[in-house]
Amino acid sequence: MQVPLLTDFKRLEKEQQRFLMFVAINVVSWQNIIGPVMILFGRKIQMPESLIGLLLSFMPFTSLLLLFTLPMLIRIGPKRVMMTSWFLRNIITCLVFLMPLALASQVKWLSWAVLLVSILGFCVMRALGAGGWLPWLHEIVPTEKRSTYFSTETAMTQLINVAVLFLQARLLAGNPDIPRFLLIYGIGIAMGIVSLITMGRIPGGEGTVEINALTGMSAYKKAACDPVFRRFLLISTFAFSGLVWFSASYVLYLRDVIGLTDSLNMTLTACSGLGIFLTIGPWGRFTDKNGSGLAMAKTMFAHSFAPLILLFLLPGMKGGTAAALAAVVLAGVFNAPFNVAANRAMLNLVPDESRIGYTSLWTICTALALGITPLVAGFLIEHFGLLGFRLCFILSGLSSFMASLLCLLFIHGKAGDRSWLHALVYTVSLPMLGKIFWITMGLDKSNRKEETEI
C-alpha cells in the first residue's frame, strides 16, 4: 500500500515535480522568516499589537507591486524575475541580525524598526517576483492535474511545516532569548538560498512577447471585464478576509490572553499542519469530482466553527489547551482545502493567452483582503483588548458563514438557481455537517474513485 502523498506525486510530470521540490524548500524558508515565529519574535521585543498587525499586512500589501511588474513579467518571463527577486529577498532579510545592536541601544523603537525593515524588505522582494508564480504554474500544470498538484503541494508543505514548527517549538522552549530567534531566521535565510538552486532546474517561465506601455493595463482590463471571473474574484476575496480575521489574531490571543507559552503555541500550529496533511488528499479528490464551488462552500462553513471555539474560551477555563488545539486544528484543516479549491477554480477560469493579467489581478485583489484585515485586527486588539479579540472572532465566524452561502449560490451554481433561504437551509443542515465530516475522514465516494471535472 502506497502513501497517498507519494502516489499523487508520481502522477505528476517531471517539471511539476521539480516545482514541488522548489516549493518544499521554499516553505522552510518562509516558515522560519514570516511564519508564527515572526509574531512571537515581535512580542519578545515588546512590539505593540498594532505593529504586529502591520507586520502581518506587509506580505499581502506589497503584492500590490504587481501593478508595476506585469510588463516585466511578460517581457523577460516569470523565471528570471523570480530568480532575481528571491536572491535579493534573502540578502535584505539579513538585516535582522542587527537586532542585538538595536537592543543594546536600549531604544525600543530601534529594535522594532530592525524587524519591520527586514520583514518589509523580504516582502517587497518577494512581491516583485511572486507575480510569476501562478503564470508559471499555469504553463506547466494542465487543467486535469491542477487539483492533484495543489492538494499534493498542500500535503507536502504541511508535512514540512509540522517538522519545522516542532523544531521551532523545541528551540523556543522555556524562556527563549534573542539568539534562538535569530538562529531560526538564519535557517530560513539559508534555505532561501538553497531554494534558488531548485528553482533554476524548473523548465519554462520564459518571456515570449514584446510589449508596449499599455499592454499591462489592457491585460488587467480584460480580466476585470470578465463577469464570471469578476464575481468569483469578489466572493473569494471576501472569503479570504474571513479566514484572516482568525489567523491574524489567534496566536496573540493564545499567548497574551490564555497564557500559552511560545513553545506550546508553535506545537498547536504544528498539530494543525499535521491535520491538514492527513485530510487534504480526500478534500482534493472531492474537489476534482464535485467542483471547486461546492468544496469552497463546505470548507468555509466548517471553518466558521473555529473562531466560535475561541470566542467562548476564557482565561483560566478548564480544558483551555484542548479547546485551543481543537480551534487551531479545525481552522487549518478547512482553510487549506479552501485555498486548494479556490486556486484550482481560479486557474480554470484563466484563458491561456491572458494568464499573467488574470493571475496578477487575482493576486492583487486577494492581497487587499489579506493586508487590510490584519491591520484592522491589530488596531482592534491594541485598543480594545479582550473585546478586540472577540470582535475578530465574531467577524471571522460571520464572514466565513456568509462566504459559504455566496460560494454555494454563485460559484457552485448559477445566480438564480437557488434562493438565499434554500442555500441557508442546505448549509446549516445536519446532512451538510455529516457530509463535511465524511469527506474529511476520507470516507466519501470521491476518495474511492478517481474522477476529474472542471
mmCIF file with all atom_site columns, N, CA and C in Angstrom, residues 15 17 22 29 56 74 126 158 175 184 194-195 202 241 249 251 253-254 261 276 301 332 335 346 364 395 400:
data_model
loop_
_atom_site.group_PDB
_atom_site.id
_atom_site.type_symbol
_atom_site.label_atom_id
_atom_site.label_alt_id
_atom_site.label_comp_id
_atom_site.label_asym_id
_atom_site.label_entity_id
_atom_site.label_seq_id
_atom_site.pdbx_PDB_ins_code
_atom_site.Cartn_x
_atom_site.Cartn_y
_atom_site.Cartn_z
_atom_site.occupancy
_atom_site.B_iso_or_equiv
_atom_site.pdbx_formal_charge
_atom_site.auth_seq_id
_atom_site.auth_comp_id
_atom_site.auth_asym_id
_atom_site.auth_atom_id
_atom_site.pdbx_PDB_model_num
ATOM 1  N N  . GLU A 1 15  ? 8.442   18.149 -14.699 1.00 0.00 ? 15  GLU A N  1
ATOM 2  C CA . GLU A 1 15  ? 8.553   19.589 -14.445 1.00 0.00 ? 15  GLU A CA 1
ATOM 3  C C  . GLU A 1 15  ? 7.677   20.014 -13.272 1.00 0.00 ? 15  GLU A C  1
ATOM 4  N N  . GLN A 1 17  ? 6.927   18.035 -10.719 1.00 0.00 ? 17  GLN A N  1
ATOM 5  C CA . GLN A 1 17  ? 7.623   17.523 -9.542  1.00 0.00 ? 17  GLN A CA 1
ATOM 6  C C  . GLN A 1 17  ? 8.763   18.449 -9.132  1.00 0.00 ? 17  GLN A C  1
ATOM 7  N N  . PHE A 1 22  ? 10.952  22.724 -5.346  1.00 0.00 ? 22  PHE A N  1
ATOM 8  C CA . PHE A 1 22  ? 11.254  24.124 -5.039  1.00 0.00 ? 22  PHE A CA 1
ATOM 9  C C  . PHE A 1 22  ? 10.346  24.632 -3.931  1.00 0.00 ? 22  PHE A C  1
ATOM 10 N N  . SER A 1 29  ? 12.025  28.104 4.319   1.00 0.00 ? 29  SER A N  1
ATOM 11 C CA . SER A 1 29  ? 12.479  29.495 4.439   1.00 0.00 ? 29  SER A CA 1
ATOM 12 C C  . SER A 1 29  ? 11.341  30.397 4.901   1.00 0.00 ? 29  SER A C  1
ATOM 13 N N  . LEU A 1 56  ? 2.051   41.633 9.728   1.00 0.00 ? 56  LEU A N  1
ATOM 14 C CA . LEU A 1 56  ? 1.242   40.650 9.012   1.00 0.00 ? 56  LEU A CA 1
ATOM 15 C C  . LEU A 1 56  ? 0.696   41.187 7.696   1.00 0.00 ? 56  LEU A C  1
ATOM 16 N N  . ILE A 1 74  ? 5.961   39.818 -18.449 1.00 0.00 ? 74  ILE A N  1
ATOM 17 C CA . ILE A 1 74  ? 5.648   39.409 -19.814 1.00 0.00 ? 74  ILE A CA 1
ATOM 18 C C  . ILE A 1 74  ? 6.898   39.453 -20.686 1.00 0.00 ? 74  ILE A C  1
ATOM 19 N N  . ARG A 1 126 ? 9.909   39.643 -2.429  1.00 0.00 ? 126 ARG A N  1
ATOM 20 C CA . ARG A 1 126 ? 9.038   38.519 -2.761  1.00 0.00 ? 126 ARG A CA 1
ATOM 21 C C  . ARG A 1 126 ? 7.936   38.962 -3.715  1.00 0.00 ? 126 ARG A C  1
ATOM 22 N N  . GLN A 1 158 ? 2.494   21.020 4.310   1.00 0.00 ? 158 GLN A N  1
ATOM 23 C CA . GLN A 1 158 ? 2.047   20.888 5.699   1.00 0.00 ? 158 GLN A CA 1
ATOM 24 C C  . GLN A 1 158 ? 2.880   19.862 6.460   1.00 0.00 ? 158 GLN A C  1
ATOM 25 N N  . ASN A 1 175 ? 12.055  30.057 28.300  1.00 0.00 ? 175 ASN A N  1
ATOM 26 C CA . ASN A 1 175 ? 12.025  31.498 28.047  1.00 0.00 ? 175 ASN A CA 1
ATOM 27 C C  . ASN A 1 175 ? 13.080  31.830 27.001  1.00 0.00 ? 175 ASN A C  1
ATOM 28 N N  . ILE A 1 184 ? 16.678  30.727 14.189  1.00 0.00 ? 184 ILE A N  1
ATOM 29 C CA . ILE A 1 184 ? 15.570  30.341 13.311  1.00 0.00 ? 184 ILE A CA 1
ATOM 30 C C  . ILE A 1 184 ? 15.591  31.160 12.030  1.00 0.00 ? 184 ILE A C  1
ATOM 31 N N  . VAL A 1 194 ? 19.146  28.014 -0.835  1.00 0.00 ? 194 VAL A N  1
ATOM 32 C CA . VAL A 1 194 ? 19.082  26.677 -1.437  1.00 0.00 ? 194 VAL A CA 1
ATOM 33 C C  . VAL A 1 194 ? 17.917  26.580 -2.420  1.00 0.00 ? 194 VAL A C  1
ATOM 34 N N  . SER A 1 195 ? 16.791  27.248 -2.100  1.00 0.00 ? 195 SER A N  1
ATOM 35 C CA . SER A 1 195 ? 15.626  27.170 -2.983  1.00 0.00 ? 195 SER A CA 1
ATOM 36 C C  . SER A 1 195 ? 15.917  27.740 -4.372  1.00 0.00 ? 195 SER A C  1
ATOM 37 N N  . ILE A 1 202 ? 13.789  24.240 -12.892 1.00 0.00 ? 202 ILE A N  1
ATOM 38 C CA . ILE A 1 202 ? 12.413  24.114 -13.391 1.00 0.00 ? 202 ILE A CA 1
ATOM 39 C C  . ILE A 1 202 ? 12.349  24.658 -14.816 1.00 0.00 ? 202 ILE A C  1
ATOM 40 N N  . SER A 1 241 ? -10.778 37.141 3.568   1.00 0.00 ? 241 SER A N  1
ATOM 41 C CA . SER A 1 241 ? -10.824 38.051 4.714   1.00 0.00 ? 241 SER A CA 1
ATOM 42 C C  . SER A 1 241 ? -11.363 37.328 5.942   1.00 0.00 ? 241 SER A C  1
ATOM 43 N N  . SER A 1 249 ? -5.248  36.730 14.563  1.00 0.00 ? 249 SER A N  1
ATOM 44 C CA . SER A 1 249 ? -5.486  37.032 15.975  1.00 0.00 ? 249 SER A CA 1
ATOM 45 C C  . SER A 1 249 ? -5.263  35.866 16.928  1.00 0.00 ? 249 SER A C  1
ATOM 46 N N  . VAL A 1 251 ? -2.861  33.568 17.433  1.00 0.00 ? 251 VAL A N  1
ATOM 47 C CA . VAL A 1 251 ? -1.564  33.389 18.098  1.00 0.00 ? 251 VAL A CA 1
ATOM 48 C C  . VAL A 1 251 ? -1.421  34.371 19.261  1.00 0.00 ? 251 VAL A C  1
ATOM 49 N N  . TYR A 1 253 ? -3.860  35.835 20.853  1.00 0.00 ? 253 TYR A N  1
ATOM 50 C CA . TYR A 1 253 ? -4.862  35.513 21.870  1.00 0.00 ? 253 TYR A CA 1
ATOM 51 C C  . TYR A 1 253 ? -4.379  34.382 22.776  1.00 0.00 ? 253 TYR A C  1
ATOM 52 N N  . LEU A 1 254 ? -3.856  33.340 22.171  1.00 0.00 ? 254 LEU A N  1
ATOM 53 C CA . LEU A 1 254 ? -3.388  32.209 22.960  1.00 0.00 ? 254 LEU A CA 1
ATOM 54 C C  . LEU A 1 254 ? -2.172  32.575 23.805  1.00 0.00 ? 254 LEU A C  1
ATOM 55 N N  . THR A 1 261 ? 2.575   29.251 26.367  1.00 0.00 ? 261 THR A N  1
ATOM 56 C CA . THR A 1 261 ? 3.966   29.591 26.089  1.00 0.00 ? 261 THR A CA 1
ATOM 57 C C  . THR A 1 261 ? 4.208   29.616 24.583  1.00 0.00 ? 261 THR A C  1
ATOM 58 N N  . ILE A 1 276 ? -3.879  19.004 8.490   1.00 0.00 ? 276 ILE A N  1
ATOM 59 C CA . ILE A 1 276 ? -4.007  19.332 7.063   1.00 0.00 ? 276 ILE A CA 1
ATOM 60 C C  . ILE A 1 276 ? -3.420  18.220 6.210   1.00 0.00 ? 276 ILE A C  1
ATOM 61 N N  . PHE A 1 301 ? -17.914 26.935 5.549   1.00 0.00 ? 301 PHE A N  1
ATOM 62 C CA . PHE A 1 301 ? -18.894 26.708 6.608   1.00 0.00 ? 301 PHE A CA 1
ATOM 63 C C  . PHE A 1 301 ? -18.230 26.015 7.799   1.00 0.00 ? 301 PHE A C  1
ATOM 64 N N  . GLY A 1 332 ? -7.159  25.186 10.478  1.00 0.00 ? 332 GLY A N  1
ATOM 65 C CA . GLY A 1 332 ? -6.186  24.783 9.478   1.00 0.00 ? 332 GLY A CA 1
ATOM 66 C C  . GLY A 1 332 ? -6.713  23.737 8.518   1.00 0.00 ? 332 GLY A C  1
ATOM 67 N N  . ASN A 1 335 ? -9.129  25.632 6.210   1.00 0.00 ? 335 ASN A N  1
ATOM 68 C CA . ASN A 1 335 ? -8.503  26.737 5.475   1.00 0.00 ? 335 ASN A CA 1
ATOM 69 C C  . ASN A 1 335 ? -7.748  26.196 4.268   1.00 0.00 ? 335 ASN A C  1
ATOM 70 N N  . MET A 1 346 ? -9.684  29.303 -9.862  1.00 0.00 ? 346 MET A N  1
ATOM 71 C CA . MET A 1 346 ? -9.134  30.499 -10.495 1.00 0.00 ? 346 MET A CA 1
ATOM 72 C C  . MET A 1 346 ? -8.358  30.142 -11.754 1.00 0.00 ? 346 MET A C  1
ATOM 73 N N  . ILE A 1 364 ? -3.581  40.638 -6.687  1.00 0.00 ? 364 ILE A N  1
ATOM 74 C CA . ILE A 1 364 ? -3.751  41.994 -6.169  1.00 0.00 ? 364 ILE A CA 1
ATOM 75 C C  . ILE A 1 364 ? -5.019  42.109 -5.326  1.00 0.00 ? 364 ILE A C  1
ATOM 76 N N  . LEU A 1 395 ? -16.217 38.409 13.674  1.00 0.00 ? 395 LEU A N  1
ATOM 77 C CA . LEU A 1 395 ? -16.126 38.774 12.258  1.00 0.00 ? 395 LEU A CA 1
ATOM 78 C C  . LEU A 1 395 ? -15.654 37.592 11.420  1.00 0.00 ? 395 LEU A C  1
ATOM 79 N N  . SER A 1 400 ? -16.983 33.861 7.384   1.00 0.00 ? 400 SER A N  1
ATOM 80 C CA . SER A 1 400 ? -16.836 32.507 6.848   1.00 0.00 ? 400 SER A CA 1
ATOM 81 C C  . SER A 1 400 ? -18.190 31.921 6.482   1.00 0.00 ? 400 SER A C  1
#
